[in-house]
Amino acid sequence: MNLLPYGDTAVLLSCESLDEARRWHAAIETEVEGYDDLVMGAESVLVRTDRERVAAIRAAIGDLRPPASVPPAIGSAVEIPTRYDGPDLEAVATHTGLSHAEVIAAHTACTWTVAFGGFAPGFVYLTGEDERLHMPRRSSPRTRIPAGSVGLAGAFSGVYPRESPGGWQLIGHTDMAMWDLDRDPPAALLPGHQVRFVESS
Amino acid sequence: MTFTVVAAGAQSLVQDTGRPGYAAMGVSRSGAYDRASLRRANRIAGNPADAAGLEVLMGGLRLRAGADHLVCLSGAVGPADLDGNPVHHEWPTLVRAGQTLTLGTPVIGMRTYVTVRGSIEVAPVLGSRSTDLLSHIGPAPLTDGDVLTVGSVGGEPIVGEPAGGQPEWRLGTGDVTLQLTSGPHTGWFIDTALDLLCQTRWAVSAESNRVGLRLDGPRIGRKRTDELPSAPCLRGSIQITADGQPIVFGPDHPVTGGYPVIAVVHDADADLLGQARPGQGVRFGR
């Protein structure tokens, strides 16, 4: 792990893998105080504070040893009811060599873990154990992806919380709200949660 | 106690200093682009430094007072009047019931901050009254006819004392100079990339907004062309996008980004990103 300055009010832990990043995140969350934000990336962790506290936080992280394994998931798995009618289901089947039914079976059998949040409120990157579902992004992204779209990109799955442009391979759709400001917390999924997709008709 | 928005201007937003702590949910801090100016205007108006005021992009705002109020303008400098009488910049100004405050187009800077003693009362979302235009969180932008509620004032002093260490207003029409720290992904760029970044007089693009300040200038080339694993970003992160041009993230930046970050602008200097005008020169120093 490389501990790097990130501007003059933050530090970034640059890690070798998502697993390593998650272990450092767990250690900082438990042992370090005085930061305003602790943010996961795919292979990094950002710790944001202010100019007065950044040196002390950097020293505290330097003294930490992360746990040997990622902490267990929080609570029971969140179920996401999904209709597998996405426009890229055929492309995914072709790329993976699986039938449509086998793609759906693989996606629903997998226990997904929320790795980190990202480009929009309520959007989280999900990791799973089944490498058969790894897909490249679409070579030409769509300008308009409907809210609730369930997709695959790289080693991740995810649900678009609202309409947006995007390059993920869309395999289905859920009516479950990933983001609702009238709910507490407003995000349906948070880092540390586990997720299962459940096929609905 | 209220103000009526007679004219909203191009983009007038309620802003305080943002909602830190929600990055794990994909929610950026948001808040005033030029925090130092909002804070100065709040102190002069006798408010807590982080209270909600208005961020007015390129003037055009007209407010009619429903009661007597103390207001202050800071940030971008331009003509401003109260029923035709000039309003001084960064000065406590008494606005009587029925009077109309008009902001003209700034001649220096882009964003004027308007604070009122008692601050703007609007329902907070995730703990803040800031308007996040990327995530659509917080109050809607002002429109003509809106009525703004002003909070009642407790026992605070009439004019707040400035806290130590606030930077002086230092924007003019000349080049803006910003200090930076080299970023986590400098190894993704050609060896001369950081020198090129710091030796170039960049020009602010008109394509800039609260998400980021786009800069025009020489292409900064990459050594690595593979996709960067998504990494967390901050206001002030300088990404080099596919066209080799820098974008410096503003307050409504996406929490994680997929382009390599060559450097990060120091936090206090990042306030000036909200005031640099299209075509204005920007320089970076280490």
Coordinates of C-alpha atoms in Angstrom, one line a residue:
Chain A
M1 CA 0.0 0.0 0.0
N2 CA 1.3 3.5 -0.8
L3 CA 0.1 6.3 1.4
L4 CA 0.0 9.4 -0.8
P5 CA -0.8 13.1 -0.2
Y6 CA -4.0 14.1 -2.0
G7 CA -3.9 17.9 -2.2
D8 CA -3.3 19.6 1.2
T9 CA -6.4 18.3 3.1
A10 CA -6.5 14.5 2.3
V11 CA -4.5 11.3 1.9
L12 CA -5.0 8.5 -0.5
L13 CA -4.2 4.8 0.2
S14 CA -3.2 3.3 -3.2
C15 CA -3.7 -0.5 -2.9
E16 CA -3.0 -3.6 -5.0
S17 CA -6.5 -4.8 -5.0
L18 CA -10.1 -4.1 -3.9
D19 CA -9.7 -6.7 -1.1
E20 CA -6.6 -4.8 0.3
A21 CA -8.5 -1.5 0.0
R22 CA -11.5 -2.9 1.9
R23 CA -9.2 -4.1 4.7
W24 CA -7.6 -0.7 5.1
H25 CA -11.0 1.0 5.0
A26 CA -12.1 -1.3 7.9
A27 CA -9.0 -0.5 9.9
I28 CA -9.3 3.3 9.5
E29 CA -13.0 3.2 10.2
T30 CA -12.3 1.4 13.5
E31 CA -9.1 3.0 14.7
V32 CA -8.7 6.5 13.2
E33 CA -10.6 9.6 14.2
G34 CA -10.8 13.2 12.9
Y35 CA -11.6 12.8 9.3
D36 CA -14.7 14.2 7.5
D37 CA -15.0 11.6 4.7
L38 CA -13.7 8.1 4.2
V39 CA -14.3 6.9 0.6
M40 CA -13.6 3.6 -1.1
G41 CA -12.5 3.3 -4.7
A42 CA -11.8 0.2 -6.7
E43 CA -8.3 -0.1 -5.4
S44 CA -7.9 2.9 -3.2
V45 CA -9.2 4.7 -0.1
L46 CA -9.4 8.4 0.3
V47 CA -9.4 10.1 3.7
R48 CA -10.4 13.7 3.7
T49 CA -10.0 16.2 6.5
D50 CA -8.7 19.7 6.8
R51 CA -5.2 21.3 6.7
E52 CA -4.9 21.3 10.5
R53 CA -5.6 17.6 11.0
V54 CA -4.1 15.9 7.8
A55 CA -0.6 15.4 9.3
A56 CA -2.0 13.7 12.4
I57 CA -4.3 11.4 10.3
R58 CA -1.4 10.5 8.0
A59 CA 0.7 9.5 11.0
A60 CA -2.2 7.5 12.5
I61 CA -2.7 5.6 9.3
G62 CA 1.1 4.9 9.1
D63 CA 0.8 3.2 12.5
L64 CA -2.1 0.9 11.5
R65 CA -2.0 -2.7 10.5
P66 CA -5.1 -3.7 8.5
P67 CA -7.0 -6.9 9.4
A68 CA -6.0 -10.1 7.6
S69 CA -9.4 -10.4 6.0
V70 CA -12.3 -8.2 5.0
P71 CA -14.9 -7.8 7.8
P72 CA -18.1 -9.9 7.4
A73 CA -21.1 -8.4 5.6
I74 CA -23.5 -6.2 7.4
G75 CA -26.9 -7.8 8.0
S76 CA -28.6 -10.3 5.7
A77 CA -28.4 -10.0 1.9
V78 CA -30.6 -7.3 0.3
E79 CA -32.8 -8.8 -2.4
I80 CA -33.3 -6.9 -5.7
P81 CA -36.3 -8.2 -7.7
T82 CA -35.2 -8.1 -11.3
R83 CA -36.8 -8.7 -14.7
Y84 CA -34.2 -10.1 -17.0
D85 CA -35.2 -8.3 -20.2
G86 CA -32.2 -6.1 -20.8
P87 CA -31.1 -5.1 -24.3
D88 CA -27.6 -6.6 -23.9
L89 CA -28.7 -10.0 -22.5
E90 CA -28.0 -11.5 -26.0
A91 CA -24.6 -9.8 -26.2
V92 CA -23.7 -11.2 -22.7
A93 CA -24.8 -14.7 -23.7
T94 CA -22.7 -14.5 -26.8
H95 CA -19.6 -13.2 -25.1
T96 CA -19.8 -15.7 -22.2
G97 CA -20.9 -18.7 -24.2
L98 CA -23.8 -19.2 -21.8
S99 CA -27.5 -19.4 -22.8
H100 CA -29.8 -16.6 -21.6
A101 CA -31.1 -18.9 -18.9
E102 CA -27.6 -19.7 -17.8
V103 CA -26.7 -16.0 -17.6
I104 CA -29.7 -15.3 -15.4
A105 CA -29.0 -18.4 -13.3
A106 CA -25.4 -17.2 -12.8
H107 CA -26.4 -13.7 -11.9
T108 CA -29.1 -14.8 -9.4
A109 CA -27.0 -17.6 -7.8
C110 CA -24.2 -15.2 -7.0
T111 CA -24.0 -13.4 -3.6
W112 CA -22.8 -10.0 -4.6
T113 CA -21.0 -7.6 -2.2
V114 CA -21.1 -3.8 -2.3
A115 CA -17.6 -2.8 -2.9
F116 CA -17.8 1.0 -3.2
G117 CA -20.1 3.8 -4.3
G118 CA -19.5 6.0 -7.3
F119 CA -20.7 8.3 -9.9
A120 CA -24.2 9.0 -8.7
P121 CA -26.1 9.0 -5.4
G122 CA -27.3 5.4 -4.8
F123 CA -25.0 3.8 -7.4
V124 CA -22.7 1.1 -6.0
Y125 CA -20.3 -1.3 -7.7
L126 CA -21.1 -4.9 -6.8
T127 CA -18.5 -7.7 -6.8
G128 CA -19.2 -11.4 -7.2
E129 CA -17.3 -14.6 -7.2
D130 CA -18.5 -15.8 -10.6
E131 CA -15.9 -14.8 -13.2
R132 CA -18.0 -16.1 -16.1
L133 CA -20.0 -12.8 -15.8
H134 CA -17.1 -10.5 -16.4
M135 CA -17.9 -8.3 -19.4
P136 CA -16.2 -5.4 -21.2
R137 CA -18.2 -2.2 -21.3
R138 CA -20.0 -1.4 -24.5
S139 CA -17.8 0.1 -27.1
S140 CA -20.3 2.9 -27.7
P141 CA -22.0 4.0 -24.5
R142 CA -25.8 4.8 -24.6
T143 CA -26.8 8.4 -24.1
R144 CA -29.9 7.3 -22.1
I145 CA -30.1 4.4 -19.7
P146 CA -33.5 4.0 -17.9
A147 CA -33.5 4.2 -14.1
G148 CA -33.4 0.8 -12.5
S149 CA -31.4 -0.8 -15.2
V150 CA -29.3 -3.8 -14.0
G151 CA -25.9 -4.2 -15.7
L152 CA -22.5 -5.7 -15.9
A153 CA -19.1 -4.0 -16.7
G154 CA -15.7 -5.4 -16.0
A155 CA -15.8 -7.5 -12.9
F156 CA -18.8 -5.6 -11.5
S157 CA -22.5 -5.6 -11.5
G158 CA -24.7 -2.6 -10.7
V159 CA -28.1 -0.8 -10.8
Y160 CA -28.5 2.6 -12.3
P161 CA -30.4 4.7 -9.7
R162 CA -31.6 7.2 -12.2
E163 CA -31.6 7.8 -15.9
S164 CA -28.2 8.7 -17.2
P165 CA -25.8 8.0 -20.0
G166 CA -23.6 4.9 -19.6
G167 CA -21.6 2.0 -21.1
W168 CA -22.6 -0.9 -19.0
Q169 CA -24.1 -4.1 -20.5
L170 CA -27.8 -4.1 -19.5
I171 CA -29.3 -7.5 -18.6
G172 CA -32.4 -6.5 -16.7
H173 CA -34.5 -4.0 -14.8
T174 CA -35.7 -3.5 -11.2
D175 CA -38.4 -1.2 -9.9
M176 CA -36.7 -1.1 -6.5
A177 CA -35.6 2.4 -5.7
M178 CA -31.8 2.5 -5.2
W179 CA -32.0 6.2 -4.0
D180 CA -34.9 7.8 -2.1
L181 CA -34.3 11.0 -0.2
D182 CA -37.5 10.4 1.8
R183 CA -35.9 7.1 3.2
D184 CA -33.3 6.9 5.9
P185 CA -30.7 6.1 4.8
P186 CA -31.6 7.3 1.3
A187 CA -29.2 4.7 -0.3
A188 CA -30.6 1.2 -0.6
L189 CA -27.1 -0.3 -0.7
L190 CA -24.0 0.8 1.3
P191 CA -20.5 -0.5 1.3
G192 CA -20.4 -3.8 3.3
H193 CA -23.9 -4.9 2.3
Q194 CA -24.5 -8.2 0.4
V195 CA -27.0 -8.4 -2.4
R196 CA -28.9 -11.1 -4.3
F197 CA -30.8 -10.6 -7.5
V198 CA -34.1 -12.4 -7.6
E199 CA -35.7 -13.1 -10.9
S200 CA -39.2 -11.7 -11.1
S201 CA -41.7 -12.0 -13.9
Chain B
M1 CA -39.4 37.9 6.9
T2 CA -39.0 37.4 3.2
F3 CA -37.4 38.4 -0.1
T4 CA -39.3 38.1 -3.4
V5 CA -37.2 37.0 -6.4
V6 CA -38.2 39.6 -9.0
A7 CA -35.7 38.1 -11.4
A8 CA -33.6 35.0 -10.8
G9 CA -30.8 35.6 -13.3
A10 CA -29.0 32.9 -15.2
Q11 CA -28.2 30.7 -12.2
S12 CA -28.9 31.7 -8.6
L13 CA -28.6 28.9 -6.0
V14 CA -29.0 28.5 -2.3
Q15 CA -25.6 27.4 -0.9
D16 CA -24.0 26.9 2.4
T17 CA -20.6 25.2 2.8
G18 CA -22.0 21.8 1.8
R19 CA -22.7 18.3 3.1
P20 CA -19.5 16.5 3.9
G21 CA -19.6 12.8 5.0
Y22 CA -21.9 11.3 2.4
A23 CA -19.3 10.2 -0.1
A24 CA -19.9 6.5 0.6
M25 CA -23.4 7.1 -0.8
G26 CA -22.1 8.7 -3.9
V27 CA -23.0 12.2 -2.7
S28 CA -20.5 15.0 -3.1
R29 CA -19.9 17.7 -0.6
S30 CA -21.3 20.4 -3.0
G31 CA -21.7 23.8 -1.3
A32 CA -20.5 27.3 -2.4
Y33 CA -17.9 27.2 -5.1
D34 CA -16.0 30.1 -3.5
R35 CA -16.3 29.2 0.1
A36 CA -14.1 32.0 1.4
S37 CA -16.3 34.6 -0.2
L38 CA -19.5 33.1 1.3
R39 CA -17.9 33.0 4.7
R40 CA -16.7 36.6 4.5
A41 CA -20.2 37.8 3.5
N42 CA -21.7 35.8 6.3
R43 CA -19.5 37.3 8.9
I44 CA -20.2 40.8 7.7
A45 CA -23.9 40.1 7.8
G46 CA -23.5 38.7 11.4
N47 CA -24.2 35.1 10.5
P48 CA -22.4 31.9 11.4
A49 CA -19.7 31.5 8.7
D50 CA -21.3 28.4 7.1
A51 CA -24.9 29.7 7.0
A52 CA -26.9 29.5 3.7
G53 CA -26.8 32.4 1.3
L54 CA -27.2 32.8 -2.4
E55 CA -24.6 32.0 -5.1
V56 CA -25.4 34.2 -8.2
L57 CA -23.7 33.3 -11.5
M58 CA -23.0 36.3 -13.7
G59 CA -25.5 38.6 -11.9
G60 CA -29.0 39.3 -13.1
L61 CA -30.6 38.7 -9.7
R62 CA -33.2 41.1 -8.4
L63 CA -34.7 40.8 -4.9
R64 CA -37.4 42.8 -3.3
A65 CA -37.4 43.0 0.5
G66 CA -40.5 42.1 2.4
A67 CA -39.1 43.5 5.6
D68 CA -35.9 45.4 6.8
H69 CA -32.9 43.2 6.3
L70 CA -29.1 43.4 6.6
V71 CA -27.3 42.0 3.5
C72 CA -23.8 41.7 2.2
L73 CA -22.4 41.1 -1.3
S74 CA -19.0 39.4 -1.8
G75 CA -17.2 37.4 -4.4
A76 CA -17.5 38.6 -8.0
V77 CA -17.4 42.4 -8.3
G78 CA -19.9 44.3 -10.5
P79 CA -22.5 46.9 -10.4
A80 CA -25.1 46.5 -7.7
D81 CA -27.8 48.9 -6.5
L82 CA -30.6 49.3 -4.1
D83 CA -33.4 51.2 -5.8
G84 CA -30.8 52.8 -8.0
N85 CA -28.3 53.7 -5.2
P86 CA -24.9 51.9 -5.4
V87 CA -24.3 49.0 -3.0
H88 CA -20.8 48.6 -1.7
H89 CA -19.0 45.3 -2.1
E90 CA -18.3 43.4 1.2
W91 CA -20.2 46.0 3.3
P92 CA -23.1 45.5 5.6
T93 CA -26.0 47.0 3.7
L94 CA -29.4 47.9 5.2
V95 CA -32.3 47.0 2.8
R96 CA -35.6 48.5 3.8
A97 CA -39.0 46.7 3.2
G98 CA -40.1 47.4 -0.3
Q99 CA -36.6 48.2 -1.7
T100 CA -35.2 46.2 -4.6
L101 CA -31.6 44.9 -4.7
T102 CA -30.3 44.5 -8.2
L103 CA -27.1 42.7 -9.2
G104 CA -25.6 43.7 -12.6
T105 CA -23.1 41.6 -14.6
P106 CA -19.8 41.2 -12.8
V107 CA -16.7 42.7 -14.3
I108 CA -14.3 40.6 -12.1
G109 CA -15.1 37.0 -11.2
M110 CA -18.2 34.9 -12.0
R111 CA -20.1 34.2 -8.7
T112 CA -21.5 36.8 -6.3
Y113 CA -22.5 35.7 -2.8
V114 CA -25.5 37.4 -1.2
T115 CA -26.0 36.8 2.5
V116 CA -28.7 38.2 4.7
R117 CA -28.7 38.4 8.5
G118 CA -30.6 35.4 9.7
S119 CA -29.6 33.3 6.6
I120 CA -31.8 31.7 4.0
E121 CA -34.4 29.3 5.5
V122 CA -35.1 26.3 3.3
A123 CA -35.5 22.7 4.3
P124 CA -32.0 21.1 4.6
V125 CA -31.4 17.9 2.7
L126 CA -28.8 15.5 4.1
G127 CA -27.9 18.1 6.7
S128 CA -27.2 21.0 4.2
R129 CA -29.0 23.7 2.3
S130 CA -26.6 23.4 -0.6
T131 CA -27.9 22.9 -4.2
D132 CA -26.0 20.0 -5.9
L133 CA -26.7 20.4 -9.6
L134 CA -25.1 17.0 -10.6
S135 CA -26.9 14.9 -8.0
H136 CA -30.1 16.9 -7.9
I137 CA -30.0 17.2 -4.1
G138 CA -31.0 20.3 -2.2
P139 CA -33.2 23.3 -3.1
A140 CA -34.1 23.9 -6.7
P141 CA -32.4 26.8 -8.5
L142 CA -34.2 30.1 -8.0
T143 CA -36.9 31.1 -10.5
D144 CA -38.8 34.3 -11.0
G145 CA -41.5 34.8 -8.4
D146 CA -39.9 32.6 -5.7
V147 CA -40.3 33.8 -2.2
L148 CA -37.2 33.3 0.1
T149 CA -37.7 33.0 3.8
V150 CA -35.1 34.6 6.1
G151 CA -34.4 33.0 9.4
S152 CA -35.0 34.9 12.7
V153 CA -31.9 36.2 14.5
G154 CA -31.0 35.1 18.0
G155 CA -28.5 36.9 20.3
E156 CA -25.5 36.9 17.9
P157 CA -23.4 40.0 17.5
I158 CA -24.4 42.5 14.9
V159 CA -21.3 42.0 12.8
G160 CA -19.2 38.9 13.3
E161 CA -15.5 39.0 13.9
P162 CA -13.5 37.5 11.0
A163 CA -11.8 34.3 12.0
G164 CA -8.0 34.1 11.6
G165 CA -6.4 32.8 8.4
Q166 CA -9.1 33.7 5.9
P167 CA -7.4 34.5 2.5
E168 CA -7.9 38.0 1.2
W169 CA -9.9 38.5 -1.9
R170 CA -7.2 38.3 -4.6
L171 CA -9.0 37.9 -7.9
G172 CA -8.5 40.3 -10.7
T173 CA -8.7 40.0 -14.5
G174 CA -5.2 38.7 -14.7
D175 CA -4.1 35.1 -14.6
V176 CA -5.3 33.0 -11.6
T177 CA -2.5 31.1 -9.9
L178 CA -3.3 27.9 -8.0
Q179 CA -1.1 25.8 -5.9
L180 CA -1.2 22.0 -6.4
T181 CA 0.2 18.8 -5.1
S182 CA 1.1 16.1 -7.6
G183 CA -1.6 13.5 -7.8
P184 CA -1.8 9.7 -7.3
H185 CA -1.7 8.9 -11.0
T186 CA 1.2 11.0 -12.3
G187 CA 2.9 7.7 -13.5
W188 CA 0.1 7.3 -16.0
F189 CA 1.3 10.3 -18.0
I190 CA 4.4 11.1 -20.0
D191 CA 7.4 12.1 -17.9
T192 CA 7.1 15.8 -18.8
A193 CA 3.4 16.0 -18.0
L194 CA 3.6 17.7 -14.6
D195 CA 6.1 20.2 -16.0
L196 CA 3.8 20.9 -18.9
L197 CA 0.9 21.4 -16.5
C198 CA 2.8 23.9 -14.4
Q199 CA 4.5 25.8 -17.2
T200 CA 1.4 26.4 -19.4
R201 CA -0.9 29.4 -19.2
W202 CA -4.2 27.5 -19.5
A203 CA -7.4 29.3 -20.7
V204 CA -10.7 28.7 -19.0
S205 CA -13.2 27.1 -21.3
A206 CA -16.8 28.3 -21.6
E207 CA -17.7 24.6 -21.0
S208 CA -17.0 25.0 -17.3
N209 CA -19.6 24.7 -14.6
R210 CA -20.1 23.6 -10.9
V211 CA -19.0 20.1 -11.8
G212 CA -15.7 21.2 -13.2
L213 CA -13.5 23.9 -14.7
R214 CA -12.4 22.8 -18.2
L215 CA -9.1 24.2 -19.4
D216 CA -7.8 24.7 -23.0
G217 CA -4.2 24.3 -23.9
P218 CA -1.6 21.7 -25.0
R219 CA -2.5 18.0 -25.0
I220 CA -1.1 16.2 -22.0
G221 CA -0.1 12.7 -23.2
R222 CA -0.5 9.4 -21.3
K223 CA 2.0 6.6 -20.9
R224 CA -0.7 4.1 -19.8
T225 CA -3.8 3.8 -21.9
D226 CA -5.6 1.1 -19.9
E227 CA -8.7 2.1 -17.9
L228 CA -8.1 3.5 -14.5
P229 CA -9.9 1.6 -11.6
S230 CA -12.5 4.0 -10.3
A231 CA -10.8 6.3 -7.7
P232 CA -12.3 8.7 -5.2
C233 CA -12.0 12.4 -6.1
L234 CA -12.3 15.8 -4.5
R235 CA -13.0 19.4 -5.4
G236 CA -9.7 20.5 -6.9
S237 CA -8.8 17.1 -8.4
I238 CA -7.2 17.6 -11.9
Q239 CA -8.2 14.9 -14.3
I240 CA -6.9 14.6 -17.8
T241 CA -9.7 13.4 -20.0
A242 CA -9.6 11.5 -23.3
D243 CA -8.8 14.7 -25.2
G244 CA -5.7 15.3 -23.2
Q245 CA -7.2 18.5 -21.6
P246 CA -7.4 19.1 -17.9
I247 CA -10.6 19.4 -16.0
V248 CA -10.4 20.6 -12.4
F249 CA -13.3 19.3 -10.3
G250 CA -15.7 21.8 -8.7
P251 CA -18.0 21.4 -5.7
D252 CA -20.6 19.2 -7.6
H253 CA -18.0 16.7 -8.7
P254 CA -18.8 13.0 -9.1
V255 CA -17.5 11.1 -6.0
T256 CA -15.4 8.7 -8.0
G257 CA -13.7 9.2 -11.4
G258 CA -12.4 6.9 -14.1
Y259 CA -9.7 9.2 -15.5
P260 CA -6.2 9.6 -14.0
V261 CA -5.7 12.5 -11.6
I262 CA -2.4 14.3 -12.4
A263 CA -2.6 16.7 -9.4
V264 CA -4.9 18.2 -6.8
V265 CA -5.4 21.9 -6.3
H266 CA -4.9 23.1 -2.7
D267 CA -8.3 23.5 -0.9
A268 CA -8.2 27.2 -0.3
D269 CA -7.1 27.9 -3.8
A270 CA -9.9 25.8 -5.2
D271 CA -12.3 28.6 -4.2
L272 CA -10.9 30.7 -7.1
L273 CA -12.0 28.0 -9.6
G274 CA -15.5 29.3 -9.1
Q275 CA -14.5 32.8 -10.1
A276 CA -12.2 32.3 -13.1
R277 CA -14.0 33.6 -16.3
P278 CA -14.0 31.9 -19.7
G279 CA -10.8 33.0 -21.5
Q280 CA -9.0 34.0 -18.3
G281 CA -5.6 32.5 -17.8
V282 CA -4.9 29.9 -15.2
R283 CA -1.5 28.8 -14.0
F284 CA -0.5 26.1 -11.6
G285 CA 2.5 26.0 -9.2
R286 CA 3.9 23.3 -7.0

